[in-house]
Tab-separated table of C-alpha atoms in Angstrom:
chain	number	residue	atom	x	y	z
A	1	UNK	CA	-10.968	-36.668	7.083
A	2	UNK	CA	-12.860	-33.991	5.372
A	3	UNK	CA	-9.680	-31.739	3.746
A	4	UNK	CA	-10.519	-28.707	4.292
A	5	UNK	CA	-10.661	-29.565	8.507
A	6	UNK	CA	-7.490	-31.224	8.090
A	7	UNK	CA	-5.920	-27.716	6.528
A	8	UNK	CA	-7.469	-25.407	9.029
A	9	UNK	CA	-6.022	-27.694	11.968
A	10	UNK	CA	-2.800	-27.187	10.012
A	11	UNK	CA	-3.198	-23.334	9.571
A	12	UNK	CA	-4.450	-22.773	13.884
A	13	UNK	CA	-1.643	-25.328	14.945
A	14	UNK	CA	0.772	-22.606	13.250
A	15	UNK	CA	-1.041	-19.580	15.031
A	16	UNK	CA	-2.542	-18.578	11.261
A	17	UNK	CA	-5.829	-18.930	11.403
A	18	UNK	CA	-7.692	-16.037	10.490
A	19	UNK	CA	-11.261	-14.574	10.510
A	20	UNK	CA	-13.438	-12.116	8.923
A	21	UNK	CA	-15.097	-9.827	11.651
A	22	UNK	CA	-17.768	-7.725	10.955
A	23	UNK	CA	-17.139	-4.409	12.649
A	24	UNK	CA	-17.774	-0.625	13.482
A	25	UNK	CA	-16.021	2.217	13.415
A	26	UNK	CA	-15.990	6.016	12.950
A	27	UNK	CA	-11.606	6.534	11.991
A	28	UNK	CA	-10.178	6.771	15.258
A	29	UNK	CA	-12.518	3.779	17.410
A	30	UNK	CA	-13.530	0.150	16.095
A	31	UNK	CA	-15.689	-2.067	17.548
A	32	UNK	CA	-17.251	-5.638	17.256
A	33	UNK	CA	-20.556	-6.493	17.691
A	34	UNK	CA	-21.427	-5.203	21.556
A	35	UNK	CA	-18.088	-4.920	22.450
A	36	UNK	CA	-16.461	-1.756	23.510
A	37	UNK	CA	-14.818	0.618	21.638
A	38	UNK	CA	-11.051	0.418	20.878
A	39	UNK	CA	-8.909	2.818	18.987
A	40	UNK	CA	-8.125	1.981	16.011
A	41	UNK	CA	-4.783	1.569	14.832
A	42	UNK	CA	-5.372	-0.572	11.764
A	43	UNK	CA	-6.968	1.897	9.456
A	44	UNK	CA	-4.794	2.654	6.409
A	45	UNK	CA	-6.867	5.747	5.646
A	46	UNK	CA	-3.530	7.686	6.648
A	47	UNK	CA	-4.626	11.451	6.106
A	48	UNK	CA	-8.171	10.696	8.658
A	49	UNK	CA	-9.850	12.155	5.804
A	50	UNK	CA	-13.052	9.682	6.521
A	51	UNK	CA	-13.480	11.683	10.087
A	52	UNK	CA	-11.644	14.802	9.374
A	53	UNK	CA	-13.719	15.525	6.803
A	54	UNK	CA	-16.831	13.866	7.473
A	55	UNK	CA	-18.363	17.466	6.320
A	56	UNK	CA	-16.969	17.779	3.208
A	57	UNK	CA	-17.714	14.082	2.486
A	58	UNK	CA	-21.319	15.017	3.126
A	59	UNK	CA	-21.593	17.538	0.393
A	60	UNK	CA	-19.340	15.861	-2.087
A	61	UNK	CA	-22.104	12.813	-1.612
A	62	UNK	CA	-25.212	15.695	-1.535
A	63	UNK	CA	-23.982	17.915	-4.984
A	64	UNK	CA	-23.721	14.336	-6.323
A	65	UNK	CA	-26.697	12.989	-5.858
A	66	UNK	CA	-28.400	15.884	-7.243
A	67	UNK	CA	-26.028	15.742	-10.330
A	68	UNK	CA	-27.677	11.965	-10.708
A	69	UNK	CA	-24.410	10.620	-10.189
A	70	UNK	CA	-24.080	6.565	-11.112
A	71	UNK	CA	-23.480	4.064	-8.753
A	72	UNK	CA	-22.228	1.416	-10.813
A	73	UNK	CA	-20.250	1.660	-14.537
A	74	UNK	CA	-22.379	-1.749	-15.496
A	75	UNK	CA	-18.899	-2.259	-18.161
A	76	UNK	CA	-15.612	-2.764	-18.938
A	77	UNK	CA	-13.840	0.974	-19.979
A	78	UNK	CA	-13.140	-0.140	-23.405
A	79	UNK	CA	-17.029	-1.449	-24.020
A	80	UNK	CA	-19.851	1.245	-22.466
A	81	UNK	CA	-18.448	2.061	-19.289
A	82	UNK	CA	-16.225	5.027	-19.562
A	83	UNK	CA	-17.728	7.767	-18.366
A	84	UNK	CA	-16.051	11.035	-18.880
A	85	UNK	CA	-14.623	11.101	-14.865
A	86	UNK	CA	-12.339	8.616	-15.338
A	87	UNK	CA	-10.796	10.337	-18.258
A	88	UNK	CA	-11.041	13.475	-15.956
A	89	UNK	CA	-9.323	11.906	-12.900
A	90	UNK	CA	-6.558	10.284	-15.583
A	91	UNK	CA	-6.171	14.211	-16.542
A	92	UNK	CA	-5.812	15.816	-13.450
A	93	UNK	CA	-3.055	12.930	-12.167
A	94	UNK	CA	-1.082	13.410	-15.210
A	95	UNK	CA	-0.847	17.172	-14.552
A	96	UNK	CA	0.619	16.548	-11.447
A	97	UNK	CA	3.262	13.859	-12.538
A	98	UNK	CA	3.955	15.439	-15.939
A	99	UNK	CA	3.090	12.071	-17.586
A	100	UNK	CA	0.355	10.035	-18.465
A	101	UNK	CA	-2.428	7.498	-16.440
A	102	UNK	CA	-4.447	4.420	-16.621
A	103	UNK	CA	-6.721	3.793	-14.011
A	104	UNK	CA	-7.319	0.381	-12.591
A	105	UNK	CA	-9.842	-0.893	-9.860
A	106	UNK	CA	-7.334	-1.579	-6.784
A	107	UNK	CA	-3.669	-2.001	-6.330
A	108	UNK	CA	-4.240	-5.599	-6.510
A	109	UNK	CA	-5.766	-4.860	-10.011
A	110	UNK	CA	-2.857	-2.378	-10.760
A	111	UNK	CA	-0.145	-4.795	-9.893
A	112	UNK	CA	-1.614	-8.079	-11.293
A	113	UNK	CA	-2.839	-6.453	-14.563
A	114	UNK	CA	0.971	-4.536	-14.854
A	115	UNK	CA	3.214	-7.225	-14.508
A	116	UNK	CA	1.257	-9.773	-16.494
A	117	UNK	CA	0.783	-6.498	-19.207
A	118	UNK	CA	4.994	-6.199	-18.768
A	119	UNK	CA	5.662	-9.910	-19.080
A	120	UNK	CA	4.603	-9.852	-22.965
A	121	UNK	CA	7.751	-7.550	-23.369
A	122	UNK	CA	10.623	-9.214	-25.558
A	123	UNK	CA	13.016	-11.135	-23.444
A	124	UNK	CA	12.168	-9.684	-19.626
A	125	UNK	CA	13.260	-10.100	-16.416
A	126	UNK	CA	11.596	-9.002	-13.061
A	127	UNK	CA	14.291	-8.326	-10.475
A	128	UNK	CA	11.719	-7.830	-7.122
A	129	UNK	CA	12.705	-6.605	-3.396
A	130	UNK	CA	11.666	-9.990	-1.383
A	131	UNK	CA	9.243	-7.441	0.812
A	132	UNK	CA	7.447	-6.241	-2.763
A	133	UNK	CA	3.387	-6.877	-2.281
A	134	UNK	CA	2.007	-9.854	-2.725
A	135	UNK	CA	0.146	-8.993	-5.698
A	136	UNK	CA	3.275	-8.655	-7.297
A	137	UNK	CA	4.317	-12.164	-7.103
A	138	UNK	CA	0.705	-13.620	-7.814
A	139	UNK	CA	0.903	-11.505	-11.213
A	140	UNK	CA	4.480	-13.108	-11.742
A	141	UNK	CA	2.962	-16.648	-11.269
A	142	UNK	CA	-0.476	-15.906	-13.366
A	143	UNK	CA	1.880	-14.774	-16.383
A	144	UNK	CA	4.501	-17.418	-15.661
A	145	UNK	CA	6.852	-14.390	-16.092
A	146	UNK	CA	11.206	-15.076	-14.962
A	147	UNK	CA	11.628	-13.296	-12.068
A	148	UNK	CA	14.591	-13.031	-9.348
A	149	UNK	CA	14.078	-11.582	-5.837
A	150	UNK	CA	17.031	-9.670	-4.109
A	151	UNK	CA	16.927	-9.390	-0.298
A	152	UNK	CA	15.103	-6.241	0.676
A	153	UNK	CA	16.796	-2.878	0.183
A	154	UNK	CA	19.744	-4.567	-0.481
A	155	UNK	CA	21.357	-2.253	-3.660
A	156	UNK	CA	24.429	-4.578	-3.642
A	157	UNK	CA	22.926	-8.017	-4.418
A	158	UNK	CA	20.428	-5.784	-6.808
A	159	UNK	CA	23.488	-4.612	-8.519
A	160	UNK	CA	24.516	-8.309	-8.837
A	161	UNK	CA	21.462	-9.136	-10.644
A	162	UNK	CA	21.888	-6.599	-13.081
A	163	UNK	CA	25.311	-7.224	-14.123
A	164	UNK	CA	25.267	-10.763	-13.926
A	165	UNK	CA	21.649	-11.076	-16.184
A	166	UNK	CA	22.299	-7.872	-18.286
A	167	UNK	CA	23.569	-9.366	-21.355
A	168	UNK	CA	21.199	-12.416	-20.899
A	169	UNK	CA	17.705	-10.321	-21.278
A	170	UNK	CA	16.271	-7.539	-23.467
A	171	UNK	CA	14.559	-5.765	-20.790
A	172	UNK	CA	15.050	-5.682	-16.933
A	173	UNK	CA	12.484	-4.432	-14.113
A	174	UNK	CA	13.061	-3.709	-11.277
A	175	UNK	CA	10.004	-3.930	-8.616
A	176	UNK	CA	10.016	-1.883	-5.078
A	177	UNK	CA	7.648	-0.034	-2.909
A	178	UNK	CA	8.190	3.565	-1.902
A	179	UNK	CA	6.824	2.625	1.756
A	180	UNK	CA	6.941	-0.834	2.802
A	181	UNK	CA	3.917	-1.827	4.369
A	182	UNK	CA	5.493	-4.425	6.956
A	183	UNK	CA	8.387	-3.277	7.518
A	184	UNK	CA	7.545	0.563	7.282
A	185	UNK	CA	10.700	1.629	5.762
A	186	UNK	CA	11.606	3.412	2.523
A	187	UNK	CA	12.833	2.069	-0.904
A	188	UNK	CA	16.465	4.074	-1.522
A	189	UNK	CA	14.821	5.233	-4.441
A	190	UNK	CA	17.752	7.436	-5.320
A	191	UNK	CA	19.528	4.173	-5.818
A	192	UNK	CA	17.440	2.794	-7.718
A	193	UNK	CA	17.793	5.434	-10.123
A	194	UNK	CA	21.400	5.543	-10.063
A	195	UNK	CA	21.284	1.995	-10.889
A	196	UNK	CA	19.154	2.224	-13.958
A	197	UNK	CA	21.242	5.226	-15.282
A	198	UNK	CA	23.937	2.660	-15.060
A	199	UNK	CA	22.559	0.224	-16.659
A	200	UNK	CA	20.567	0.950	-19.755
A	201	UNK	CA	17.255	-1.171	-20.976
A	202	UNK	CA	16.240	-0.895	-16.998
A	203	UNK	CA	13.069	-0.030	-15.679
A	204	UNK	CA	11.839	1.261	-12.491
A	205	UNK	CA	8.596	-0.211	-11.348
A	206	UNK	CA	7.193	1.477	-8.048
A	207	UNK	CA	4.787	0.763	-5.981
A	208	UNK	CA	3.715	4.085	-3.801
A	209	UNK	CA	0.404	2.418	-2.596
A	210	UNK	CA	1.565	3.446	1.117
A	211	UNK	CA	3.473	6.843	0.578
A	212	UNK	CA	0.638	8.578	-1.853
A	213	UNK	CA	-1.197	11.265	-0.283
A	214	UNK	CA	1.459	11.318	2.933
A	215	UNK	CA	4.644	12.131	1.480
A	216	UNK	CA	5.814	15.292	0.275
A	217	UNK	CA	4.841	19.087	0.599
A	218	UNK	CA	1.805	18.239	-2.205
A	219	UNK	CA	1.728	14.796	-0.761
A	220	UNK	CA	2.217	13.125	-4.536
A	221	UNK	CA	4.278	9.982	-2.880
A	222	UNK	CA	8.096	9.360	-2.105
A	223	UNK	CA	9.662	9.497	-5.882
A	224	UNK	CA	8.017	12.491	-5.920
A	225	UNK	CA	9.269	14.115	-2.906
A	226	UNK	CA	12.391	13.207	-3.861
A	227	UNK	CA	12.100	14.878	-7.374
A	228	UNK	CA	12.841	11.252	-8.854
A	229	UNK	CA	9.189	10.644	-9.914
A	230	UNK	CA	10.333	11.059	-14.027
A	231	UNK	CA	12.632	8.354	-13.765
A	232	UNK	CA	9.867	6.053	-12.418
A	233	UNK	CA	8.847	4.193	-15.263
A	234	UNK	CA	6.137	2.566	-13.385
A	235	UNK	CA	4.736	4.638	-11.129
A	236	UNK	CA	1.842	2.632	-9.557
A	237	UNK	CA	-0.931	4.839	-6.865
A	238	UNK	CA	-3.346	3.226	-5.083
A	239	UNK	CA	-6.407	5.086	-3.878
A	240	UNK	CA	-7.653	2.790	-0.722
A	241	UNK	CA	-5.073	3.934	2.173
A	242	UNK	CA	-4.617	8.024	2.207
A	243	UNK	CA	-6.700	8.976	-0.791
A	244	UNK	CA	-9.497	7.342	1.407
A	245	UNK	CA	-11.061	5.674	-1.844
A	246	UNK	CA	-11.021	3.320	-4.408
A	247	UNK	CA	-8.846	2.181	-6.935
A	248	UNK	CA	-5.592	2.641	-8.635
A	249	UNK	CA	-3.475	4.087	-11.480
A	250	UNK	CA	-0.491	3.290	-12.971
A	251	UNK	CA	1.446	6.921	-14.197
A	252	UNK	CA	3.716	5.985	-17.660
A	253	UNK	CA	4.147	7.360	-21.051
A	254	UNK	CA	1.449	7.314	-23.340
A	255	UNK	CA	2.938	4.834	-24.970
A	256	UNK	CA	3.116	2.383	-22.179
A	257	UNK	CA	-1.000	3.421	-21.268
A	258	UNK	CA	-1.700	2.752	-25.019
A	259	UNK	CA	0.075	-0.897	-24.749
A	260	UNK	CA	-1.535	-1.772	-21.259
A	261	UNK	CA	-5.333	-0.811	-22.731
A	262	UNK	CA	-4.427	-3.520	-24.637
A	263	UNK	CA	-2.983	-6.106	-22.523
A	264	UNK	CA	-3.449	-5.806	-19.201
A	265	UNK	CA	-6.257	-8.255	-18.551
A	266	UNK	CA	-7.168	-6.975	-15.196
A	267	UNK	CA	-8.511	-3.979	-17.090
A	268	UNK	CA	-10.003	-5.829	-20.029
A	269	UNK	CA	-12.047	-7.715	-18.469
A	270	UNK	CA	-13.283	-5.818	-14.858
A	271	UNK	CA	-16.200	-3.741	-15.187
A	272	UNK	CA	-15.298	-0.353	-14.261
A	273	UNK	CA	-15.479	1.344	-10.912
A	274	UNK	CA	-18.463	2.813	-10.114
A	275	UNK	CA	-18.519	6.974	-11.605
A	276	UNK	CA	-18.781	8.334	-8.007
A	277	UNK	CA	-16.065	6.726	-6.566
A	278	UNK	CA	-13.673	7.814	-9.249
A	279	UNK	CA	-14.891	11.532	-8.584
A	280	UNK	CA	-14.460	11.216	-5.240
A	281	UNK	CA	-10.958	10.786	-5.726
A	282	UNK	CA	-10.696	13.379	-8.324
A	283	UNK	CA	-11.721	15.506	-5.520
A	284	UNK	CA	-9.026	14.162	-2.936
A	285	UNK	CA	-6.102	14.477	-5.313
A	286	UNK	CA	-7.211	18.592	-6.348
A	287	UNK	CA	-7.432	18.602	-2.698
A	288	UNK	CA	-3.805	16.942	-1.543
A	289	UNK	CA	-1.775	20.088	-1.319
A	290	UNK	CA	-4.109	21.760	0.808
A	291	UNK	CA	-3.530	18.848	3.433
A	292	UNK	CA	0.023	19.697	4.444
A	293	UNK	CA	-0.907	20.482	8.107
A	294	UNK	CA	-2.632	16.974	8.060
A	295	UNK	CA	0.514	15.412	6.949
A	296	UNK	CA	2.675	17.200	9.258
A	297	UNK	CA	0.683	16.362	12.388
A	298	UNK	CA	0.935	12.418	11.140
A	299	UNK	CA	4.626	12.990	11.288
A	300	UNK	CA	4.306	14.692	14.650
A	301	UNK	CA	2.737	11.806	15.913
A	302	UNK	CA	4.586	9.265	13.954
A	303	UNK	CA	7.705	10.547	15.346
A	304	UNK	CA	6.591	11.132	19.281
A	305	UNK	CA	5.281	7.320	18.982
A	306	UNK	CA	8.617	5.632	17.722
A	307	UNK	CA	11.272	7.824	20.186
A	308	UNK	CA	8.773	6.673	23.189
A	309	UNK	CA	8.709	3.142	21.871
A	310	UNK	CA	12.818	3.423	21.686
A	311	UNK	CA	12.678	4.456	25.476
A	312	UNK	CA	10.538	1.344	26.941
A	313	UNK	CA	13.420	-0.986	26.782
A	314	UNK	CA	10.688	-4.227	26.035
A	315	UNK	CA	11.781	-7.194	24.323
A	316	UNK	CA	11.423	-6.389	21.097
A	317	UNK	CA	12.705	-4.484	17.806
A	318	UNK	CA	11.110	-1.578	16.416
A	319	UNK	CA	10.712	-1.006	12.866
A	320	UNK	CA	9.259	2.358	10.766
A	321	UNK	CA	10.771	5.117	9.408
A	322	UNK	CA	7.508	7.240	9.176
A	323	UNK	CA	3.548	6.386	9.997
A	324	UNK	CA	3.958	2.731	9.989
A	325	UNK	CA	5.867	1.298	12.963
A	326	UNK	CA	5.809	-2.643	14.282
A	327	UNK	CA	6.882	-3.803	17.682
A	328	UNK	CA	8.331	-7.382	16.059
A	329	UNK	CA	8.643	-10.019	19.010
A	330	UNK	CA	9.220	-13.295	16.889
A	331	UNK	CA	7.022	-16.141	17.083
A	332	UNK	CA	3.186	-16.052	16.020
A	333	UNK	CA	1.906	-16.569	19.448
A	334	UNK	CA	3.977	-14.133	20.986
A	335	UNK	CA	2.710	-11.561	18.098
A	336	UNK	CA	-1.099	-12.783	19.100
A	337	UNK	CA	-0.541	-12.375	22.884
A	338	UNK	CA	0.622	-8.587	22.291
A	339	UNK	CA	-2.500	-8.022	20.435
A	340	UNK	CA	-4.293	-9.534	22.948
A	341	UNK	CA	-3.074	-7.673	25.772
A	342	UNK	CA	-3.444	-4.300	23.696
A	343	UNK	CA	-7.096	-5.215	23.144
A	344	UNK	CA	-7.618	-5.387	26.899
A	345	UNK	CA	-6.229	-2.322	26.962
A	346	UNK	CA	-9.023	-0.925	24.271
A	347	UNK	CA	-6.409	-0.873	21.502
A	348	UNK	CA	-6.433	-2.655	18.166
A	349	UNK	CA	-3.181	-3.444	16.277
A	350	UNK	CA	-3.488	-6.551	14.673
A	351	UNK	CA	-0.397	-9.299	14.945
A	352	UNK	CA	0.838	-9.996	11.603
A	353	UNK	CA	2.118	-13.126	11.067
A	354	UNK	CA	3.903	-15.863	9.310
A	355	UNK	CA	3.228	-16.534	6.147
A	356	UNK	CA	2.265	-12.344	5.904
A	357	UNK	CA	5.727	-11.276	7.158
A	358	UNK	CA	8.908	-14.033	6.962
A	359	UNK	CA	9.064	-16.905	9.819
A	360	UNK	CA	10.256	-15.558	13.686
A	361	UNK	CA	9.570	-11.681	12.509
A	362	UNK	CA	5.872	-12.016	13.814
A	363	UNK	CA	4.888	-8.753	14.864
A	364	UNK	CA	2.206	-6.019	15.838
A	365	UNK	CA	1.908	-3.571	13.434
A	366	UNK	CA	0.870	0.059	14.002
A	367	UNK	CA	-0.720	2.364	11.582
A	368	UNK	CA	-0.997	6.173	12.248
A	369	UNK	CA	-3.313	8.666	10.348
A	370	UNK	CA	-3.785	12.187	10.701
A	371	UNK	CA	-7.216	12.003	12.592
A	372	UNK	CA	-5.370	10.536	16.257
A	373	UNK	CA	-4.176	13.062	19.330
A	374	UNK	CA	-1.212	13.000	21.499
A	375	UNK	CA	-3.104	11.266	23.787
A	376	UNK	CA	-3.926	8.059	21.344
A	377	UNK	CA	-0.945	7.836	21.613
A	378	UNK	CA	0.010	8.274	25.196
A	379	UNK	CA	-2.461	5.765	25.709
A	380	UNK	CA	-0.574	3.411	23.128
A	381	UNK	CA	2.817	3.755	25.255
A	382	UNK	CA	1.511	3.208	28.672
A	383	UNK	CA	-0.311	-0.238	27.243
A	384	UNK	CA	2.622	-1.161	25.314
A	385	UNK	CA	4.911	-0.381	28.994
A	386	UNK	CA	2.640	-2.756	30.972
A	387	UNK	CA	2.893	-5.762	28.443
A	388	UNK	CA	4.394	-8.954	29.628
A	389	UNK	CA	5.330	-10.676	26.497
């Protein structure tokens, strides 16, 4: 039998399969091919910035064009293809964090190129929450790095790892998300810190890919908000979900940027993001603290969503602590037939499944941004009320 049948059968006969859909959509509705519209709860562009300001977007692209802006770098940064922007953008973020910053392509760029970068220490250790991103672990395997998960937001068995491997390793790191993107809760960041004041030659290494742009008063992330972000060692941003962008950064010391220019081979060896795209979000981050009534009406919504949820007494848990919330019923199929019944409804949330999220914690998972109304929302409920699951 031809092997790559015989591994598809495997993958559907689990409920895993997966497809690539070519779609529509404008920020709040998606659609496929001549289907009807559904709203659109999938979209990680958290601050609606792609509709709410569709405008501004429009001139940003217009002054550009006549500035003869380039749509490609055609190099690496370190041969021909850093134009002054990306030092610009690098600039500005620093400001705001009081540190320095490399960019990279994607968070999947950032995380790979960091921990393989980070491996070449002396003597390391990655100590990594079980829910950290998956590009974490695939840039533990590509570098071969020693690694030991502890079970998510669990400070206790953390604390275990550190005492019982301090005097074993030179240098231990530890690896967490400021915003979970399964499970929609917060790292104790606090923690965390406490933890690394405790025990010296520890680093923090944080991923705020879903909290940058939505949390805080000048939206700069969770660590931030919680005026931790100069104990972050590692401070990684990613520019795809509420920046509504492109790319990534890592904010360190310059020493750190100076040692990852030279060893993180994600950044060696991609050519560079295109100039416009790295001014675009030059313009979103000068732009983040005048979005406060964007973020507060995503945590107006966030919160209506999740106490209505509480109240519909369904068969299954609710998880989020802010504008990521997932009804988790269990099995794949169950998670499938959800989706399925919201899409008859005119609602996408996509079921996230095993191997994405841990065996029997299948789920649908709903994203919020700032461009949905109240009545998205009521809309949400009263589908989610008449499910049969």
């Amino acid at each position: 039998m031809n092997p790559f049948l015989k591994a598809l059968d495997e993958i559907k006969a689990q409920h895993s399969f997966r497809e690539i859909q070519p779609y529509e959509h404008d920020g709040v509705f998606v659609r496929w091919g001549d289907g009807e519209p559904m709203l659109n709860l999938a979209s990680n562009d958290y601050l609606g910035l792609q509709i709410l300001w569709r405008d501004r977007i429009a001139e940003f692209l217009d002054h550009k064009s006549r500035e003869g802006a380039f749509l490609s770098s055609s190099s690496s940064r370190l041969l021909s293809g850093d134009f002054p922007i990306f030092s610009q953008l690098e600039s500005l973020i620093a400001k705001l964090y009081g540190k320095d910053c490399l960019l990279f392509n994607s968070g999947y760029h950032a995380n790979v190129g960091m921990i393989q970068s980070l491996s070449k220490l002396s003597n390391v250790l990655f100590l990594i929450d079980e829910y950290a991103h998956a590009s974490v672990f695939d840039g533990i395997a590509l570098s071969r790095a020693r690694f030991k998960r502890f079970a998510h937001n669990d400070m206790q068995a953390l604390e275990s790892l550190l005492a019982h491997y301090y005097n074993q390793y030179d240098n231990l790191i530890i690896v967490a998300e400021g915003l979970y993107s399964m499970d929609g809760d917060f790292a104790p960041v606090a923690k965390l810190v406490a933890l690394k004041k405790r025990y010296d030659k520890t680093y923090i290494y944080l991923d705020e890919a879903h909290s940058i742009g939505v949390c805080g008063d000048e939206g700069l992330g969770r660590a931030k908000e919680l005026g931790m972000s100069e104990s972050i060692d590692f401070l990684i941003l990613t520019f795809g979900k509420a920046i509504s962008s492109v790319g990534a950064c890592v904010v360190c010391t310059s020493e750190v940027k100076h040692y990852c220019v030279n060893t993180a081979r994600s950044l060696i060896y991609s050519t560079a993001l295109p100039p416009l795209n790295i001014a675009f979000s030059a313009y979103v981050f000068a732009s983040l603290s005048q979005l406060a009534p964007y973020r507060i009406h995503l945590r107006a919504l966030s919160s209506e969503l999740k106490r209505e949820l509480n109240a519909c007494e369904k068969n299954y848990h609710i998880l989020g602590e802010a504008h990521i919330l997932s009804l988790v019923v269990g099995s794949n199929d169950r998670a499938l037939a959800l989706a399925k019944h919201l899409r008859a409804h005119k609602i996408f949330a996509p079921a996230i499944r095993y191997p994405s999220v841990p065996k029997e914690s299948a789920r649908v998972r709903i994203c919020l941004n700032a461009a949905l109304e109240p009545t998205h929302i009521h809309a949400l409920i009263e589908a989610v009320r008449g499910a049969n699951i």
